Coordinates of N, CA and C in Angstrom, one line a residue:
X1 N 45.7 13.5 6.8 CA 45.5 14.9 6.6 C 45.7 15.6 7.9
X2 N 46.5 16.7 7.9 CA 46.8 17.5 9.1 C 45.5 18.2 9.5
X3 N 45.4 18.5 10.8 CA 44.2 19.2 11.3 C 44.3 20.7 10.8
X4 N 43.2 21.3 10.6 CA 43.2 22.7 10.2 C 43.9 23.6 11.3
X5 N 44.5 24.7 10.9 CA 45.1 25.6 11.8 C 44.9 27.0 11.4
X6 N 44.6 27.8 12.4 CA 44.4 29.3 12.2 C 45.8 29.9 12.2
X7 N 46.1 30.6 11.1 CA 47.4 31.3 11.0 C 47.5 32.3 12.2
X8 N 48.7 32.4 12.8 CA 48.9 33.3 13.8 C 50.2 34.1 13.5
X9 N 50.4 35.2 14.1 CA 51.5 36.0 13.9 C 51.4 37.0 12.8
X10 N 52.4 37.8 12.5 CA 52.4 38.8 11.5 C 52.0 38.3 10.2
X11 N 51.1 39.0 9.5 CA 50.7 38.6 8.2 C 49.5 37.6 8.1
X12 N 49.2 37.0 9.1 CA 48.1 36.0 9.1 C 46.7 36.5 9.5
X13 N 46.7 37.6 10.1 CA 45.5 38.3 10.5 C 45.5 39.7 10.1
X14 N 44.4 40.1 9.5 CA 44.2 41.5 9.1 C 43.0 42.1 9.8
X15 N 43.1 43.4 10.1 CA 41.9 44.1 10.7 C 41.7 45.4 10.0
X16 N 40.5 45.9 10.0 CA 40.1 47.1 9.4 C 39.1 47.8 10.2
X17 N 39.2 49.1 10.3 CA 38.2 49.9 11.0 C 37.5 50.8 10.0
X18 N 36.2 50.9 9.9 CA 35.5 51.8 9.1 C 35.4 53.1 9.8
X19 N 35.0 54.1 9.0 CA 34.8 55.4 9.6 C 33.5 55.4 10.4
X20 N 33.2 56.5 11.1 CA 31.9 56.6 11.8 C 30.8 57.0 10.9
X21 N 31.0 57.0 9.6 CA 30.0 57.4 8.6 C 30.2 56.6 7.4
X22 N 30.1 55.2 7.5 CA 30.4 54.4 6.4 C 29.3 53.4 6.0
X23 N 29.2 53.0 4.8 CA 28.3 52.0 4.3 C 29.1 50.7 3.9
X24 N 30.4 50.6 4.3 CA 31.2 49.4 4.0 C 32.4 49.4 4.8
X25 N 33.1 48.3 4.9 CA 34.4 48.2 5.5 C 35.2 47.3 4.6
X26 N 36.5 47.7 4.4 CA 37.3 47.0 3.4 C 38.4 46.3 4.2
X27 N 38.6 45.0 4.0 CA 39.6 44.2 4.7 C 40.6 43.6 3.7
X28 N 41.9 43.8 4.0 CA 43.0 43.3 3.1 C 43.2 41.8 3.4
X29 N 43.5 41.0 2.3 CA 43.8 39.6 2.5 C 45.0 39.5 3.3
X30 N 45.1 38.5 4.3 CA 46.3 38.3 5.1 C 47.5 38.1 4.1
X31 N 48.6 38.7 4.4 CA 49.7 38.7 3.5 C 50.3 37.3 3.4
X32 N 50.2 36.4 4.4 CA 50.7 35.1 4.3 C 49.8 34.1 3.6
X33 N 48.6 34.5 3.2 CA 47.6 33.6 2.6 C 48.2 33.1 1.3
X34 N 47.9 31.8 1.0 CA 48.3 31.1 -0.3 C 47.0 30.5 -0.9
X35 N 47.1 30.2 -2.2 CA 45.9 29.7 -2.9 C 45.3 28.5 -2.1
X36 N 44.0 28.5 -2.0 CA 43.2 27.5 -1.4 C 43.2 27.5 0.1
X37 N 43.9 28.5 0.8 CA 43.7 28.7 2.2 C 42.2 29.1 2.4
X38 N 41.6 28.7 3.5 CA 40.3 29.2 3.9 C 40.4 30.5 4.5
X39 N 39.7 31.5 4.0 CA 39.7 32.8 4.7 C 38.4 33.0 5.4
X40 N 38.5 33.4 6.7 CA 37.3 33.7 7.5 C 37.3 35.2 7.8
X41 N 36.2 35.8 7.5 CA 36.1 37.3 7.8 C 35.0 37.5 8.8
X42 N 35.2 38.5 9.6 CA 34.3 38.9 10.7 C 34.0 40.3 10.5
X43 N 32.7 40.7 10.5 CA 32.3 42.1 10.3 C 31.3 42.5 11.4
X44 N 31.6 43.7 12.0 CA 30.6 44.2 13.0 C 30.2 45.6 12.6
X45 N 28.9 45.8 12.7 CA 28.4 47.2 12.5 C 27.7 47.7 13.8
X46 N 27.7 49.0 14.0 CA 27.1 49.5 15.2 C 25.6 49.5 15.3
X47 N 25.0 49.3 14.1 CA 23.5 49.2 14.0 C 23.3 47.9 13.1
X48 N 22.2 47.2 13.4 CA 21.8 46.0 12.7 C 21.7 46.3 11.2
X49 N 22.5 45.6 10.4 CA 22.5 45.8 8.9 C 22.5 44.5 8.2
X50 N 22.2 44.4 6.9 CA 22.4 43.2 6.1 C 23.7 43.3 5.4
X51 N 24.7 42.6 5.9 CA 26.1 42.8 5.3 C 26.2 41.7 4.2
X52 N 26.8 42.2 3.1 CA 27.1 41.3 2.0 C 28.5 41.5 1.4
X53 N 29.0 40.6 0.7 CA 30.3 40.7 -0.1 C 30.3 39.7 -1.2
X54 N 30.6 40.1 -2.4 CA 30.7 39.2 -3.5 C 31.7 38.1 -3.3
X55 N 31.3 36.8 -3.5 CA 32.2 35.7 -3.4 C 32.3 35.1 -2.0
X56 N 31.7 35.7 -1.0 CA 31.8 35.2 0.3 C 30.5 34.5 0.7
X57 N 30.6 33.5 1.5 CA 29.4 32.7 2.1 C 29.3 33.1 3.5
X58 N 28.0 33.4 3.9 CA 27.8 33.7 5.3 C 27.8 32.4 6.1
X59 N 28.5 32.5 7.3 CA 28.5 31.4 8.2 C 27.4 31.6 9.2
X60 N 27.3 32.7 9.9 CA 26.3 33.0 10.9 C 26.3 34.5 11.1
X61 N 25.1 35.0 11.6 CA 25.0 36.4 11.9 C 24.2 36.4 13.3
X62 N 24.5 37.5 14.0 CA 23.8 37.7 15.3 C 23.6 39.2 15.4
X63 N 22.4 39.5 15.8 CA 22.0 40.9 16.0 C 21.7 41.1 17.5
X64 N 22.2 42.2 18.1 CA 21.9 42.4 19.5 C 20.4 42.5 19.8
X65 N 20.0 42.0 20.9 CA 18.6 42.1 21.2 C 18.0 43.5 21.2
X66 N 18.9 44.5 21.5 CA 18.5 45.8 21.4 C 18.5 46.4 20.0
X67 N 19.1 45.6 19.1 CA 19.2 46.0 17.7 C 20.3 47.0 17.4
X68 N 21.2 47.2 18.4 CA 22.2 48.2 18.3 C 23.5 47.7 17.7
X69 N 23.7 46.5 17.2 CA 24.8 46.1 16.4 C 24.6 44.8 15.8
X70 N 25.4 44.5 14.7 CA 25.3 43.3 13.9 C 26.7 42.7 13.9
X71 N 26.8 41.4 14.0 CA 28.0 40.7 13.9 C 27.8 39.5 12.9
X72 N 28.7 39.4 11.9 CA 28.5 38.3 10.9 C 29.8 37.8 10.5
X73 N 29.9 36.5 10.3 CA 31.1 35.8 9.9 C 30.9 35.2 8.5
X74 N 31.9 35.2 7.7 CA 31.9 34.8 6.3 C 33.1 33.9 6.0
X75 N 33.0 33.1 4.9 CA 34.2 32.3 4.5 C 34.3 32.3 3.0
X76 N 35.5 32.0 2.5 CA 35.7 31.8 1.1 C 37.1 31.2 1.0
X77 N 37.5 30.5 -0.1 CA 38.8 30.0 -0.4 C 39.6 31.1 -1.1
X78 N 40.9 31.2 -0.7 CA 41.7 32.2 -1.3 C 42.1 31.8 -2.7
X79 N 41.9 32.7 -3.6 CA 42.2 32.4 -5.1 C 43.6 32.7 -5.5
X80 N 44.4 33.1 -4.5 CA 45.8 33.4 -4.8 C 46.2 34.8 -5.1
X81 N 45.1 35.7 -5.3 CA 45.4 37.1 -5.6 C 45.4 37.8 -4.2
X82 N 46.3 38.7 -4.1 CA 46.3 39.6 -2.9 C 45.4 40.7 -3.2
X83 N 44.8 41.2 -2.2 CA 43.9 42.3 -2.5 C 43.0 42.6 -1.3
X84 N 41.9 43.3 -1.6 CA 41.0 43.7 -0.5 C 39.6 43.3 -0.9
X85 N 38.8 43.1 0.2 CA 37.4 42.7 0.0 C 36.6 43.7 0.8
X86 N 35.5 44.2 0.1 CA 34.6 45.2 0.7 C 33.4 44.4 1.2
X87 N 33.0 44.7 2.4 CA 31.8 44.2 3.0 C 30.8 45.4 3.2
X88 N 29.7 45.3 2.6 CA 28.8 46.5 2.5 C 27.4 46.3 2.9
X89 N 26.7 47.4 3.2 CA 25.3 47.4 3.6 C 24.7 48.6 2.9
X90 N 25.1 48.9 1.6 CA 24.8 50.0 0.8 C 23.3 50.2 0.8
X91 N 22.9 51.5 1.0 CA 21.5 51.8 0.9 C 20.7 51.7 2.3
X92 N 21.4 51.2 3.3 CA 20.8 51.0 4.6 C 21.3 52.0 5.6
X93 N 22.0 53.0 5.2 CA 22.5 54.0 6.1 C 23.9 53.8 6.6
X94 N 24.5 54.8 7.0 CA 25.9 54.8 7.5 C 25.9 54.3 9.0
X95 N 27.0 53.7 9.4 CA 27.2 53.3 10.7 C 28.7 53.0 11.0
X96 N 29.2 53.2 12.2 CA 30.5 52.8 12.5 C 30.7 51.3 12.3
X97 N 31.9 50.8 12.0 CA 32.0 49.4 11.7 C 33.5 49.0 11.8
X98 N 33.7 47.7 11.9 CA 35.0 47.1 11.9 C 35.0 45.7 11.3
X99 N 36.2 45.2 10.9 CA 36.3 43.9 10.4 C 37.6 43.2 10.6
X100 N 37.7 41.9 10.5 CA 38.9 41.2 10.6 C 38.9 40.0 9.7
X101 N 40.1 39.5 9.3 CA 40.1 38.3 8.5 C 41.3 37.5 8.9
X102 N 41.1 36.2 9.0 CA 42.2 35.2 9.3 C 42.3 34.2 8.2
X103 N 43.4 33.6 8.1 CA 43.6 32.5 7.1 C 43.6 31.2 7.9
X104 N 43.0 30.1 7.4 CA 43.1 28.8 8.0 C 43.7 27.8 7.0
X105 N 44.8 27.1 7.4 CA 45.4 26.2 6.6 C 44.9 24.8 6.9
X106 N 44.9 23.9 5.9 CA 44.5 22.5 6.1 C 43.0 22.3 6.2
X107 N 42.2 23.3 5.9 CA 40.7 23.1 6.0 C 40.2 22.2 4.8
X108 N 39.1 21.6 5.0 CA 38.4 20.8 4.0 C 38.3 21.7 2.7
X109 N 38.4 21.0 1.6 CA 38.4 21.8 0.3 C 37.0 22.0 -0.2
X110 N 36.0 21.4 0.5 CA 34.6 21.8 0.2 C 33.8 21.7 1.5
X111 N 32.8 22.4 1.6 CA 32.0 22.5 2.8 C 32.8 22.5 4.1
X112 N 33.6 23.6 4.3 CA 34.6 23.7 5.4 C 33.9 23.9 6.7
X113 N 32.7 24.4 6.7 CA 32.0 24.7 8.0 C 31.1 23.6 8.4
X114 N 31.4 22.8 9.4 CA 30.6 21.7 9.8 C 29.4 22.2 10.6
X115 N 29.6 23.0 11.6 CA 28.5 23.5 12.4 C 29.0 24.9 12.9
X116 N 28.0 25.8 13.2 CA 28.4 27.1 13.8 C 27.3 27.5 14.8
X117 N 27.6 28.4 15.6 CA 26.7 28.9 16.6 C 26.9 30.4 16.8
X118 N 25.9 31.1 17.2 CA 26.0 32.6 17.4 C 25.7 32.8 18.9
X119 N 26.3 33.9 19.4 CA 26.0 34.3 20.8 C 25.1 35.5 20.8
X120 N 24.0 35.4 21.3 CA 23.1 36.6 21.4 C 23.7 37.6 22.4
X121 N 23.6 38.8 22.1 CA 24.1 39.9 22.9 C 23.5 39.9 24.3
X122 N 24.4 40.0 25.3 CA 23.9 40.2 26.7 C 24.6 41.4 27.3
X123 N 25.0 42.4 26.4 CA 25.6 43.6 26.9 C 27.1 43.6 26.9
X124 N 27.7 44.7 27.2 CA 29.1 44.8 27.2 C 29.6 44.6 28.6
X125 N 30.1 43.4 28.8 CA 30.7 43.0 30.1 C 32.0 42.3 29.9
X126 N 32.8 42.2 31.0 CA 34.1 41.5 30.9 C 33.9 40.0 31.0
X127 N 32.8 39.5 31.2 CA 32.5 38.1 31.3 C 31.5 37.7 30.3
X128 N 32.0 36.9 29.3 CA 31.1 36.4 28.2 C 31.3 34.9 28.1
X129 N 30.2 34.2 27.7 CA 30.3 32.8 27.6 C 30.0 32.5 26.1
X130 N 31.0 31.8 25.5 CA 30.8 31.5 24.1 C 29.8 30.3 23.9
X131 N 29.1 30.3 22.8 CA 28.2 29.2 22.6 C 29.0 27.9 22.3
X132 N 28.4 26.8 22.6 CA 29.1 25.5 22.4 C 28.6 24.9 21.1
X133 N 29.4 24.2 20.4 CA 29.1 23.4 19.2 C 29.7 22.0 19.3
X134 N 29.1 21.1 18.7 CA 29.7 19.7 18.6 C 29.9 19.4 17.1
X135 N 31.1 19.1 16.7 CA 31.3 18.8 15.3 C 30.8 17.4 15.0
X136 N 30.5 17.2 13.7 CA 29.9 15.9 13.3 C 30.9 15.1 12.4
X137 N 32.0 15.8 12.0 CA 33.1 15.1 11.2 C 34.4 15.5 11.7
X138 N 35.4 14.7 11.5 CA 36.8 14.9 11.9 C 37.4 16.1 11.2
X139 N 38.3 16.8 11.8 CA 39.1 17.9 11.2 C 38.2 19.0 10.7

């Protein structure tokens, strides 16, 4: 089995920016995605919110220590339809937001996320250290 690969280049990554007064952000499926590709979505809100989307599984979430933004990652397998997905925090108030989605080819067909980690906010600086993880299975 080939190792999983994140799609790069035109059509493999989609981004979306919400308005400054939104209760959701909508992200379009990467145009090069095919049935059973693993889709990974990333959503950030300017204020801590509980982000949800039908059919997506949360990987990890992180809220800034000051409570001034939320970052959450989700996954699902592509069902072959092209379209858009809304990530919402309806009823929790409006906030600026953004999102991105990538496709991963060659991922496991079940339980694709072995381990994950979140980085707690330490402010907006040009030097950030990503958390480390150690996988427990191959690929």
